[in-house]
Each structure stands twice: as structure tokens, then as C-alpha cells.
Coordinates of C-alpha atoms and ligand atoms in Angstrom, one line a residue:
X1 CA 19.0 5.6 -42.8
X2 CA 17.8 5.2 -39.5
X3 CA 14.4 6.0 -37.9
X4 CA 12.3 4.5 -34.4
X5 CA 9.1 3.1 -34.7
X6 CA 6.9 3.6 -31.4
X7 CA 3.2 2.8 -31.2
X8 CA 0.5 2.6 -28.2
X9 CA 2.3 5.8 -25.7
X10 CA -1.7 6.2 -24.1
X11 CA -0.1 9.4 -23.0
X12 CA -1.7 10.7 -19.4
X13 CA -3.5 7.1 -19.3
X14 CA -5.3 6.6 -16.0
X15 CA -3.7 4.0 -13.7
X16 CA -5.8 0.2 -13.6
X17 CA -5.8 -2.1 -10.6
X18 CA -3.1 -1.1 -8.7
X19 CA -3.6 -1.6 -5.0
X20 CA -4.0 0.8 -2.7
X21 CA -2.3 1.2 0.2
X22 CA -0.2 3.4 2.3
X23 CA 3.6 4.7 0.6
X24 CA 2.8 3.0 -2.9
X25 CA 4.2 4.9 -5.2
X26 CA 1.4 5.7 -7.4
X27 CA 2.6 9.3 -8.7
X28 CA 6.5 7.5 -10.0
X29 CA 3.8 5.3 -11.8
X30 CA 1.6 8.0 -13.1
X31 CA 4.9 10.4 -14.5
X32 CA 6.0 6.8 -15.9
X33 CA 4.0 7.5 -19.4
X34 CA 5.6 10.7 -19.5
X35 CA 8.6 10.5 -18.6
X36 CA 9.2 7.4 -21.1
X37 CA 7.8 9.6 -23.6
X38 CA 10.7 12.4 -23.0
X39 CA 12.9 9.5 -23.0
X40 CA 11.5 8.6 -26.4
X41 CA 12.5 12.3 -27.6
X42 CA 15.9 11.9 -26.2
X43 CA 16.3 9.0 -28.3
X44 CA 15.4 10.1 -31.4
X45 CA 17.9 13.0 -31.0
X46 CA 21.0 11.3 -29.5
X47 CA 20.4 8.2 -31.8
X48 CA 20.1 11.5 -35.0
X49 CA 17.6 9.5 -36.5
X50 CA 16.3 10.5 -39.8
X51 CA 12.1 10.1 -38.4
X52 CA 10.0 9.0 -35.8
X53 CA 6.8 6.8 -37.0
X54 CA 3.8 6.9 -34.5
X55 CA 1.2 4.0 -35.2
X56 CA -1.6 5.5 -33.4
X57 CA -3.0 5.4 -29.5
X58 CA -0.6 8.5 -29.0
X59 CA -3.4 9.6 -26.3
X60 CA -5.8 7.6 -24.6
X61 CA -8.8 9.3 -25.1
X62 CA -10.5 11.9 -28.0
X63 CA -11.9 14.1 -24.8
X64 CA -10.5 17.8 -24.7
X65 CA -7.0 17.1 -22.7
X66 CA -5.9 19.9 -23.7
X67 CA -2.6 20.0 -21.2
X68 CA -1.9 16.1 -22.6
X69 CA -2.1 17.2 -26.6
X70 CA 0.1 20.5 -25.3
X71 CA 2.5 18.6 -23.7
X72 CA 2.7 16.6 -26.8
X73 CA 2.9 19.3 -29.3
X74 CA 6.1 20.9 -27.3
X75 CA 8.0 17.7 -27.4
X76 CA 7.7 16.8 -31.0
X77 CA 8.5 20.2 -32.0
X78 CA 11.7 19.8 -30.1
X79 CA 12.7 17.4 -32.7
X80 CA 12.2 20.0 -35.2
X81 CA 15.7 22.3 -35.0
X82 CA 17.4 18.5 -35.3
X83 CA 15.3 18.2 -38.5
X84 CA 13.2 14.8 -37.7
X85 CA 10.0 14.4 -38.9
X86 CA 7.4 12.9 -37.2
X87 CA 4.8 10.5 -39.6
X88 CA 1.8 9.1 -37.1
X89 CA -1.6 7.8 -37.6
X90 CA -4.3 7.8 -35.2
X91 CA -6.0 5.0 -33.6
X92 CA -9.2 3.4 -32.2
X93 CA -7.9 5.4 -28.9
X94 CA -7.5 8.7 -30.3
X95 CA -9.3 8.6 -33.6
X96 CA -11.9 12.0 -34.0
X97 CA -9.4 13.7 -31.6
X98 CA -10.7 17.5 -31.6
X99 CA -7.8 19.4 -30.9
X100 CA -5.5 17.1 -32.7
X101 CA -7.5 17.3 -36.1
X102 CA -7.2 21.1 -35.0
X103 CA -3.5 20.5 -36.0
X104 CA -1.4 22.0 -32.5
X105 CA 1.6 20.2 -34.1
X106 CA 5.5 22.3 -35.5
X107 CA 5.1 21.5 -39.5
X108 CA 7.7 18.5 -38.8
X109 CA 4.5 16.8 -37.8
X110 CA 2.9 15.0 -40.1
X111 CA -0.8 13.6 -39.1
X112 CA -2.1 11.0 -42.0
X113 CA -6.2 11.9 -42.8
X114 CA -8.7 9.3 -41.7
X115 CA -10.7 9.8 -45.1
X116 CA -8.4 7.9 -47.5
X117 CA -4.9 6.6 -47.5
X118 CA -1.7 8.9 -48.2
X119 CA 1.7 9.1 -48.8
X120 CA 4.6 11.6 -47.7
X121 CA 7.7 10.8 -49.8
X122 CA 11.2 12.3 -48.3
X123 CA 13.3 12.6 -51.5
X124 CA 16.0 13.1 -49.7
X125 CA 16.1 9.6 -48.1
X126 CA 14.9 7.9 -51.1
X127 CA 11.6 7.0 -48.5
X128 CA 7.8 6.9 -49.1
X129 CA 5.7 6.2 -45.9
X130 CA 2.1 5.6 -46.4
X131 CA -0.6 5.6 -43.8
X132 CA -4.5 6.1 -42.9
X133 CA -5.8 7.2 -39.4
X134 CA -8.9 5.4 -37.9
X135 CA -12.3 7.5 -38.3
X136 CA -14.3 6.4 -35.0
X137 CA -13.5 4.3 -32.0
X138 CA -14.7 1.4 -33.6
X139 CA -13.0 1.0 -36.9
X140 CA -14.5 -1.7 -39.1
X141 CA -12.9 -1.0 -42.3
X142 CA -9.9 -2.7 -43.7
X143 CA -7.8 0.2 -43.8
X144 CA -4.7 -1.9 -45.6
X145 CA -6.6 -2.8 -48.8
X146 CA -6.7 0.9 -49.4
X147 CA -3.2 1.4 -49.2
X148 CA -1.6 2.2 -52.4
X149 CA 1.2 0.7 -54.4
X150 CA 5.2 0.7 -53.3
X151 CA 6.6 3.6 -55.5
X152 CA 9.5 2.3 -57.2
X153 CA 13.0 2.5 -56.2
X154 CA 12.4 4.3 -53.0
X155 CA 11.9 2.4 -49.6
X156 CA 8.3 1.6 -48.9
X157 CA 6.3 1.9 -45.3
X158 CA 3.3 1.3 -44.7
X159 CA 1.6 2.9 -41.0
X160 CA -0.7 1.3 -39.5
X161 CA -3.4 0.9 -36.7
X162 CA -4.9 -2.7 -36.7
X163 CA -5.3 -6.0 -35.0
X164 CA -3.9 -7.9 -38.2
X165 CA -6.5 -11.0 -37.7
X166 CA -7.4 -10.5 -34.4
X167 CA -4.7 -11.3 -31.2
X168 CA -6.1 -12.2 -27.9
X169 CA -7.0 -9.3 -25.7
X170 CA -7.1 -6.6 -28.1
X171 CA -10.5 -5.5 -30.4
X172 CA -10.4 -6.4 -34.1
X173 CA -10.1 -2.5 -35.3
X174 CA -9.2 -2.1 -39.1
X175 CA -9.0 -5.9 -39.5
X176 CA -6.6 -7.3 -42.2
X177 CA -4.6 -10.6 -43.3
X178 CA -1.1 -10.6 -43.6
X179 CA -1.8 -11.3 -47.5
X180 CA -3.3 -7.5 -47.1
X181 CA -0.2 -6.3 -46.2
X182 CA 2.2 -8.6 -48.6
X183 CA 0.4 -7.4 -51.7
X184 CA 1.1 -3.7 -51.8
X185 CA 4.9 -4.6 -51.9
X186 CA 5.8 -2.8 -49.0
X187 CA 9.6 -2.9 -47.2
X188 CA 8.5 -2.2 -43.6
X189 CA 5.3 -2.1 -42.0
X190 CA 5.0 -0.1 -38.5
X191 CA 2.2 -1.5 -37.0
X192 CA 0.7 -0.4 -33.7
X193 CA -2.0 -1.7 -31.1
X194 CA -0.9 -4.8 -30.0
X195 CA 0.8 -3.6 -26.7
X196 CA 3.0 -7.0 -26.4
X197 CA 5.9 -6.6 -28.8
X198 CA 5.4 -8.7 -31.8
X199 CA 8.2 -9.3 -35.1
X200 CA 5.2 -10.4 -37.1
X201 CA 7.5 -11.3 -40.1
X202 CA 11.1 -10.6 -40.1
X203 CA 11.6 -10.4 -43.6
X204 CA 9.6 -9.4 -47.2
X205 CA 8.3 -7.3 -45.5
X206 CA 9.3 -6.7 -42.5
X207 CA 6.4 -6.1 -39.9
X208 CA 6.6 -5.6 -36.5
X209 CA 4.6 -4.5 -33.4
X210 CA 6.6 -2.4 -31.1
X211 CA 4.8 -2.6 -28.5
X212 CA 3.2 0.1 -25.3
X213 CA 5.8 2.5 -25.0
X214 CA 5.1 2.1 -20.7
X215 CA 3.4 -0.9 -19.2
X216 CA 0.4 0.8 -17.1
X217 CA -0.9 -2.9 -15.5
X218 CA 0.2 -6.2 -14.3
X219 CA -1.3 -7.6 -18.0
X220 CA 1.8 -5.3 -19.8
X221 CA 4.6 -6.9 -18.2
X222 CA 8.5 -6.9 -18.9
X223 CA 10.4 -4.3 -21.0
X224 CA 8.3 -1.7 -22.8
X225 CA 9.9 0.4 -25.3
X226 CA 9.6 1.4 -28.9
X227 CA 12.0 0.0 -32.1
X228 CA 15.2 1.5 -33.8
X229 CA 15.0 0.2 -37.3
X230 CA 18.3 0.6 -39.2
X231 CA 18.0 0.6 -43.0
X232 CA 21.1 0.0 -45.4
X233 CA 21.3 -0.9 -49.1
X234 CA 23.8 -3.6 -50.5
X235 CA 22.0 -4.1 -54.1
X236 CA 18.6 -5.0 -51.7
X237 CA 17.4 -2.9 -48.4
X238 CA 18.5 -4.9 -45.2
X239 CA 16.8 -4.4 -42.5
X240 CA 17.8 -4.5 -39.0
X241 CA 15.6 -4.0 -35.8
X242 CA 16.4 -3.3 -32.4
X243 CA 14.1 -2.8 -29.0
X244 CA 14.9 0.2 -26.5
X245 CA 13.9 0.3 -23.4
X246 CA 11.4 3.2 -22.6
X247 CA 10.0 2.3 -19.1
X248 CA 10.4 3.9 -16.2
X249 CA 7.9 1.2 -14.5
X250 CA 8.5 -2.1 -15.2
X251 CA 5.7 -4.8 -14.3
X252 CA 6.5 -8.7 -13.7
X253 CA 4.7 -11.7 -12.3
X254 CA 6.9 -13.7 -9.7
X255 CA 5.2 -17.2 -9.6
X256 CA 6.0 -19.2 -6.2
X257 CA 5.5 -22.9 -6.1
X258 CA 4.2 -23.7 -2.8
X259 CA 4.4 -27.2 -2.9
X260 CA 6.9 -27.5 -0.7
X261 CA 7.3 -24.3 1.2
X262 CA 7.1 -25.3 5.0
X263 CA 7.5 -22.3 7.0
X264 CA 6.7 -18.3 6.4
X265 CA 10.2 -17.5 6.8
X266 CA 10.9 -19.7 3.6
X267 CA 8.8 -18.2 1.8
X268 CA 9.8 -15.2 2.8
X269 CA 13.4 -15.9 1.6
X270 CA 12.2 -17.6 -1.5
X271 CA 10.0 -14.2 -2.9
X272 CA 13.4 -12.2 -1.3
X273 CA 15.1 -13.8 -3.9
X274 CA 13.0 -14.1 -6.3
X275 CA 11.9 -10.2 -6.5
X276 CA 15.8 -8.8 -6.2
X277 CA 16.5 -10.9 -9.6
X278 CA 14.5 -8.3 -11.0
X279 CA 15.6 -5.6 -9.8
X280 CA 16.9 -3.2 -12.4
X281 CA 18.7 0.1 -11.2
X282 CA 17.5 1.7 -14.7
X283 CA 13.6 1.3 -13.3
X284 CA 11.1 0.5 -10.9
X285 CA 10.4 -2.8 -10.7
X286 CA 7.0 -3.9 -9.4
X287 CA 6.3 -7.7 -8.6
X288 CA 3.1 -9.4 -8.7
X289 CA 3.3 -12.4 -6.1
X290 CA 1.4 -15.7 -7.8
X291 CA 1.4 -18.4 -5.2
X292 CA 0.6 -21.7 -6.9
X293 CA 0.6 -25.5 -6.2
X294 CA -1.0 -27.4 -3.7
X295 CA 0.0 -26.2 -0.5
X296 CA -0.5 -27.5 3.5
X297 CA -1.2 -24.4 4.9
X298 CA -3.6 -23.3 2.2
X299 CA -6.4 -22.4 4.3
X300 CA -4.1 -20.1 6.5
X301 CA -3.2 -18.0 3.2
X302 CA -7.0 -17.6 2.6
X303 CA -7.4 -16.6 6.0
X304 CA -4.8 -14.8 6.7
X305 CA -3.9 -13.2 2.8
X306 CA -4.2 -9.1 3.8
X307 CA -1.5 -10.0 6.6
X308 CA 1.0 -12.3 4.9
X309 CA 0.7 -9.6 1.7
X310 CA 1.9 -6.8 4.7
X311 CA 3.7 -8.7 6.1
X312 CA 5.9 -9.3 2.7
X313 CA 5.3 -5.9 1.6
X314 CA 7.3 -5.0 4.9
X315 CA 10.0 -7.4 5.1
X316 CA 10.9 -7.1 0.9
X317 CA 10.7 -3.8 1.0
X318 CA 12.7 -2.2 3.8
X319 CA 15.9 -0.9 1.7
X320 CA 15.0 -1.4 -1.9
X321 CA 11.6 0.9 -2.0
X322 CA 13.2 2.7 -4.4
X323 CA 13.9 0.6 -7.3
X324 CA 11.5 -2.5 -5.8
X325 CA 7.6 -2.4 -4.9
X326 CA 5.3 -5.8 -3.9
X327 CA 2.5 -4.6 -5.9
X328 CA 0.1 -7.6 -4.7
X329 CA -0.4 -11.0 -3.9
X330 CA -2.4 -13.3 -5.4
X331 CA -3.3 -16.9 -3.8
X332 CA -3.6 -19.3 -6.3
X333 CA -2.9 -22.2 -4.0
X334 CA -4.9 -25.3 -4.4
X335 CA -5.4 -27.5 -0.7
X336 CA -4.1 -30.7 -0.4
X337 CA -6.0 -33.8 -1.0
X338 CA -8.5 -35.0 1.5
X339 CA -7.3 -37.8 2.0
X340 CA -3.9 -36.5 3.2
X341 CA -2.6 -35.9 6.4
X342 CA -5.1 -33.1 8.3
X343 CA -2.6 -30.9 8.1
X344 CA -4.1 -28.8 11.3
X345 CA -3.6 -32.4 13.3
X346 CA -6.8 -33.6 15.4
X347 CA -10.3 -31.9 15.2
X348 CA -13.5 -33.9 14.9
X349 CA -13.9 -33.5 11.4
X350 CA -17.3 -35.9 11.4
X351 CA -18.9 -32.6 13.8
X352 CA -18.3 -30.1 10.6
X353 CA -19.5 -32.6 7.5
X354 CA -22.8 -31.5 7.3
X355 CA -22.5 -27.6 6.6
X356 CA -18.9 -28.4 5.0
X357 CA -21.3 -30.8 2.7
X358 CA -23.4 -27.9 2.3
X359 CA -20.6 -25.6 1.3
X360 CA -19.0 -27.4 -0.9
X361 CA -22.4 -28.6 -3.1
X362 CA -23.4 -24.6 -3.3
X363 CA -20.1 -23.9 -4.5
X364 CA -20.8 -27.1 -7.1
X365 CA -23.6 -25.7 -7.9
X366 CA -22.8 -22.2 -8.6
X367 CA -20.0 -23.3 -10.8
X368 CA -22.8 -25.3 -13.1
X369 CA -24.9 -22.2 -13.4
X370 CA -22.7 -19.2 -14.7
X371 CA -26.2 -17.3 -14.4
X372 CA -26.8 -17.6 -11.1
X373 CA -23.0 -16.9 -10.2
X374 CA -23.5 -13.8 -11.7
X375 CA -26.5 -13.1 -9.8
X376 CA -24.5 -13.6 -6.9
X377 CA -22.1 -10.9 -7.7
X378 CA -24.9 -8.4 -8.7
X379 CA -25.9 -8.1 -5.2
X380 CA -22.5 -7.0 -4.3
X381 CA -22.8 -4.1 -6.6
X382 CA -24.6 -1.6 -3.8
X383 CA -22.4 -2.4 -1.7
X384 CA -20.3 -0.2 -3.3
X385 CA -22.1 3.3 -3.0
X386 CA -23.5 1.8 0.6
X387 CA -20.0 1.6 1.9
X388 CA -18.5 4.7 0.2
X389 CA -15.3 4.5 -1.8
X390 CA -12.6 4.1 0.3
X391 CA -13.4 0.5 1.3
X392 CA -13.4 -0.5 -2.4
X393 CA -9.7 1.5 -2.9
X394 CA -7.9 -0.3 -5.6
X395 CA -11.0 -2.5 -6.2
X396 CA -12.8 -0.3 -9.3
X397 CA -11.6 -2.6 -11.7
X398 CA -12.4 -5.7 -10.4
X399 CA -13.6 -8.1 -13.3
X400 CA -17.1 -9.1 -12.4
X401 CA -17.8 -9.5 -16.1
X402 CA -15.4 -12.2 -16.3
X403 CA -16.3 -15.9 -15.5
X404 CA -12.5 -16.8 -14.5
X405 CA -12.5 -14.2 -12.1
X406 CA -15.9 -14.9 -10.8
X407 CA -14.9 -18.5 -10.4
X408 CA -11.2 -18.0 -8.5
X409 CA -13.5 -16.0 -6.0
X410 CA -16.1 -18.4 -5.3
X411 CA -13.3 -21.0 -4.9
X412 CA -11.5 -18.8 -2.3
X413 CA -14.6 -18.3 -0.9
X414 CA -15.4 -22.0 -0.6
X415 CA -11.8 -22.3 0.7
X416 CA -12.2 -19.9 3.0
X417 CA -15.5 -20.9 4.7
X418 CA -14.1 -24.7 5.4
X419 CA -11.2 -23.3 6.9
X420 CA -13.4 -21.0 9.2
X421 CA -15.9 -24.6 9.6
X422 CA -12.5 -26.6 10.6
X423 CA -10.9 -23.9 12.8
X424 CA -13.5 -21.9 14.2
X425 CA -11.4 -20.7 17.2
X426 CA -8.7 -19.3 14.4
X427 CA -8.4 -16.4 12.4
Ligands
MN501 MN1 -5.4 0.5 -30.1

């Protein structure tokens, strides 16, 4: 017996945070969810497995997308005339879903009720698969405990939405312990919501996260996909699990040590490299550039960051656009100690201490007082509607709830207002 265990597809999900700018291929990305769906389909029937198990977040939202829960319907009812069945719960994202509580789905569908658990036995495998959908977006309840018993002599599963005890990043929805899970005796449990594959325990019972079926941000790097789980039994069930590959759009972080790097064209040879020892025929690979380390020319990458990032964009991309894309890069560079060489040579650097002074003890002081930081960045907020919305492009997402984020920009800013006070004749 074999079946695949996806979870997390956010089908039709809006795109986050990518950058805008001209060429980028923001509709490959935005078919990406889909067509790693059809792949997911094509799967199921060249792999003939017996069922498909969906552990909820199948859409994104519980509006009326009527095309997205359409779209849906037609695909799972091609797995119909090859006889899989479909088992899926719903989750915090599309929990309450009108149209599909309305039931569009072919009657090899089978959605699990949010009012109490229940279980769909297939005699014919010798398989019982039990499962509860979340109610609301918020689910507080520990769905687990409600779970009934294994059933005897068949193979036990148990479906499931939930944050186990909470994992960094995600909401605690239908909270539970591992102990939870243990106690009902389960074989395999085919958790969903964590969107980083996770083998919670390999073994007595096996529980696993499979992970977003299609990385949509920078923050869901590496190889999405969902899980083939192969089940045989020798006197016990063995178990065997395998990830596939779903994406069509695969996301990674390139980090570039800068300590070192002396001219542009070596860094330009380094991220060269670095970026086409990801590339992957299969998919399109998009690189996040993280320059790190303390670096000479710091305050030129401040200065200069939109041009070095076109400049890159250009010289990376001009035959691999296809399979390769410099989604953006980010300066994390640090400069060197002031009591280095002045790497710029010469200037009267006693002329600038005073407002340098002053510079650098507002930034101090801002980073003491997280409230008035945030005040700071509250003023920006008009800006938005005062400067319409094509010079925030790619900018909607921007964190300004986040201290971290608020902090890396006031050190850039601190970074980049000593480099103007040093170099005023510069760009
Ligand atoms: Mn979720």
C-alpha cells in the first residue's frame, strides 16, 4: 500500500515581498502554486497510489474564490476513474470555507467535519484514517485528544492540522503534545502547517510534516514537495517515507562573505558561482544575495546598493533568465573598525566629528528606546498614500512591526549618513 501525504498547497496564494522590477518573472511565480499542484495529481496517478491525504491549508483564504475551489474540484476528480481517494482536513487557512462546506467535490473526496473527529475505514486496504477539520481561523482546541482509538488489526492514521507545541513562525492552532498523539496508538500521523518539512518521529508512530507544497517567499526556501509513504507488512507495518519534489519555484539564500572581497568584479565572479550551483534545469531557481562580514568598502554598498543589485541582476542574468533570477540583495555588511586603515585614504576626518558624533548618539539612542524607534517609522506611514503606490512597488510587506527589521534599517541608515558626512562629494 502506498499513498502521498501533502499538506499547506495555499492554492492561488498572493505573492509576498518579491521585488519589483522590470522582466521579473512574477506570473512563472504566480502559476508556480498551480502548476505544482497538477504536478501533485500527476503523481498520485503515475505513482497508482492507493490515496492522497490533505492536512489542511488546501486554499489560502475562506473568501468566495470560486475559480480557486473549481479548479480544485476538477483536479481531484481526475483521480477518481484511477480510483484514489482523497481524505483532507481543513485548516486555520481554510477552516469555515463556504463553498467547500457546500461540498463541490467527485464522491472520491472525502472532507473530515469540524464538529467532532471521524473515521473512514477502506476495507479493502485494511486502513482506517481518522481526522477533524478546524472550526474558525483561530483554533484553540486540542483537536488530537478527541481523536478516537486505533481500530485493531487495520493500519491507523491520524490527520491533522496543528502546531504540535508550538514551532517558531507559525501560530499555535489546535495545540497538542506529542504524548497527544502517542496515546491513541496510531501507525502514521499526516500532519500539516508547518511549511518546513519536518520527520517529527520516525518510528511508533511515524509523524511527519511534509511541508508547503510551493515555496511562495524567501522565508520557504529549498525543495518543496509533499511525501510518498510506502506501507508493507512483515508480521509489523514498516514504514518508509520519501519527499518529491513539487516546485516549480524554488527559493534559496546565497550568503557572501565580504571580508575579503576586494574588487566588484570578484564579487561579481564569486555570486556567478555561487548562484549557478543552484541552478536546477527541473525549476526556477531564485537567489537571495546576503552580503555579510566586515567589509572595506561598506559604506559604497550602502550608497551605492540599488546599482550594485542592477548591476548583478544584469551581469548574472544575461543567459540563464530562464532557469536563474537575482531576486534581491540584501547588505548585511558590518564596516571595518575605526581604528583601521581609512579605507577612502586622506579626508580630515576631525572637520566631520561633531555631526558624525551626533549621528552616531541618535542612532544609540534610538536603539535604547524601541518606542521611540517605532515612532520614527510611523511617520513614514503617509508617505505611502502621499507618494502613490508605485514608489512603494515590492515594499507592502515591509516589516515595520518587527524590531529586527526596524533596527537593520536604522543601522543602514546610520551607515549611510557617515558615508555621505565622510564623502560628501560621492554618491
Ligand atoms: Mn496553517
Amino acid at each position: 500500500m502506498n499513498f502521498i501525504h501533502a499538506a499547506d498547497l495555499h492554492l492561488d496564494a498572493p505573492l509576498k515581498g518579491l521585488a519589483r522590477y522590470e522582466g521579473a518573472p512574477h506570473e512563472r511565480i504566480r502559476q508556480a502554486g498551480r502548476v505544482a499542484f497538477e504536478r501533485l495529481i500527476e503523481a498520485c496517478l503515475s505513482r497508482q497510489v492507493d490515496f492522497l491525504l490533505l492536512a489542511g491549508d488546501i486554499l489560502d483564504g475562506s473568501g468566495r474564490d470560486f475559480n480557486t475551489v473549481l479548479y480544485l474540484a476538477r483536479h481531484l476528480q481526475r483521480l477518481k476513474a484511477a480510483g484514489i481517494e482523497v481524505f483532507a482536513v481543513l485548516g486555520n487557512h481554510d477552516a469555515g470555507h463556504d463553498l467547500l462546506q457546500a461540498n463541490p467535490f467527485s464522491d472520491n473526496v472525502h472532507l473530515f467535519s469540524s464538529s467532532r473527529a471521524q473515521t473512514h475505514r477502506m476495507e479493502r486496504l485494511g486502513v482506517a484514517i481518522h481526522g477533524q477539520s478546524h472550526e474558525g481561523r483561530g483554533e484553540k482546541r486540542n483537536l488530537a485528544a478527541g481523536y478516537p482509538a486505533a481500530i485493531p488489526g487495520l493500519f491507523n492514521i491520524g490527520l491533522l492540522h496543528t502546531a504540535l507545541t508550538g514551532r517558531a513562525g507559525h501560530e499555535s492552532y489546535a495545540p497538542c503534545t506529542e504524548q497527544d498523539l502517542l496515546m491513541h496508538g496510531y501507525h502514521y500521523w499526516a500532519l500539516g502547517h508547518i511549511h518546513q518539512r519536518e520527520l517529527v518521529r520516525p518510528h511508533d508512530p511515524m509523524i511527519l510534516f511534509p511541508g508547503t507544497l510551493q515555496g511562495r517567499h524567501i522565508r520557504e526556501s529549498g525543495a518543496k514537495g509533499a511525501t510518498l509513504v510506502e506501507v508493507a507488512f512483515e508480521g509489523d507495518f514498516r514504514i518508509q517515507e520519501q519527499h518529491l519534489p513539487m516546485d516549480q519555484v524554488r527559493w534559496h539564500i546565497l550568503e557572501i562573505d565580504m571580508e575579503r572581497m576586494e574588487t566588484f568584479n570578484d564579487l561579481l565572479d564569486r555570486v556567478v558561482d555561487g548562484m549557478e550551483s543552484l541552478v536546477n534545469p527541473e525549476v526556477l531557481t531564485v537567489v537571495r544575495l546576503l552580503l555579510k562580514g566586515r567589509c572595506a568598502w561598506q559604506g559604497q554598498l550602502v550608497a551605492r546598493g540599488m546599482e550594485l543589485e542592477q548591476e548583478l541582476r544584469v551581469q548574472t542574468m544575461n543567459t540563464r533568465s530562464d532557469v536563474l533570477w537575482l531576486e534581491r540583495v540584501i547588505n548585511q555588511t558590518e564596516p571595518l573598525r575605526s581604528d583601521a586603515p581609512d579605507p577612502w585614504g586622506g579626508g580630515d576626518r576631525s572637520m566631520m566629528s561633531d555631526p558624525m558624533t551626533m549621528v552616531h548618539q541618535m542612532a544609540a539612542e534610538l536603539r535604547e528606546d524601541p518606542v521611540a524607534l517605532n515612532a520614527v517609522f510611523e511617520r513614514f506611514k503617509p508617505l505611502r498614500s502621499l507618494l502613490g503606490g508605485t514608489a512603494f512597488h515590492g515594499m507592502e510587506h515591509l516589516p515595520f512591526h518587527e524590531d529586527q527589521w526596524l533596527n537593520d534599517v536604522l543601522r543602514q541608515a546610520e551607515w549611510l549618513l557617515e558615508e555621505r558626512l565622510r564623502n560628501p562629494g560621492g554618491r
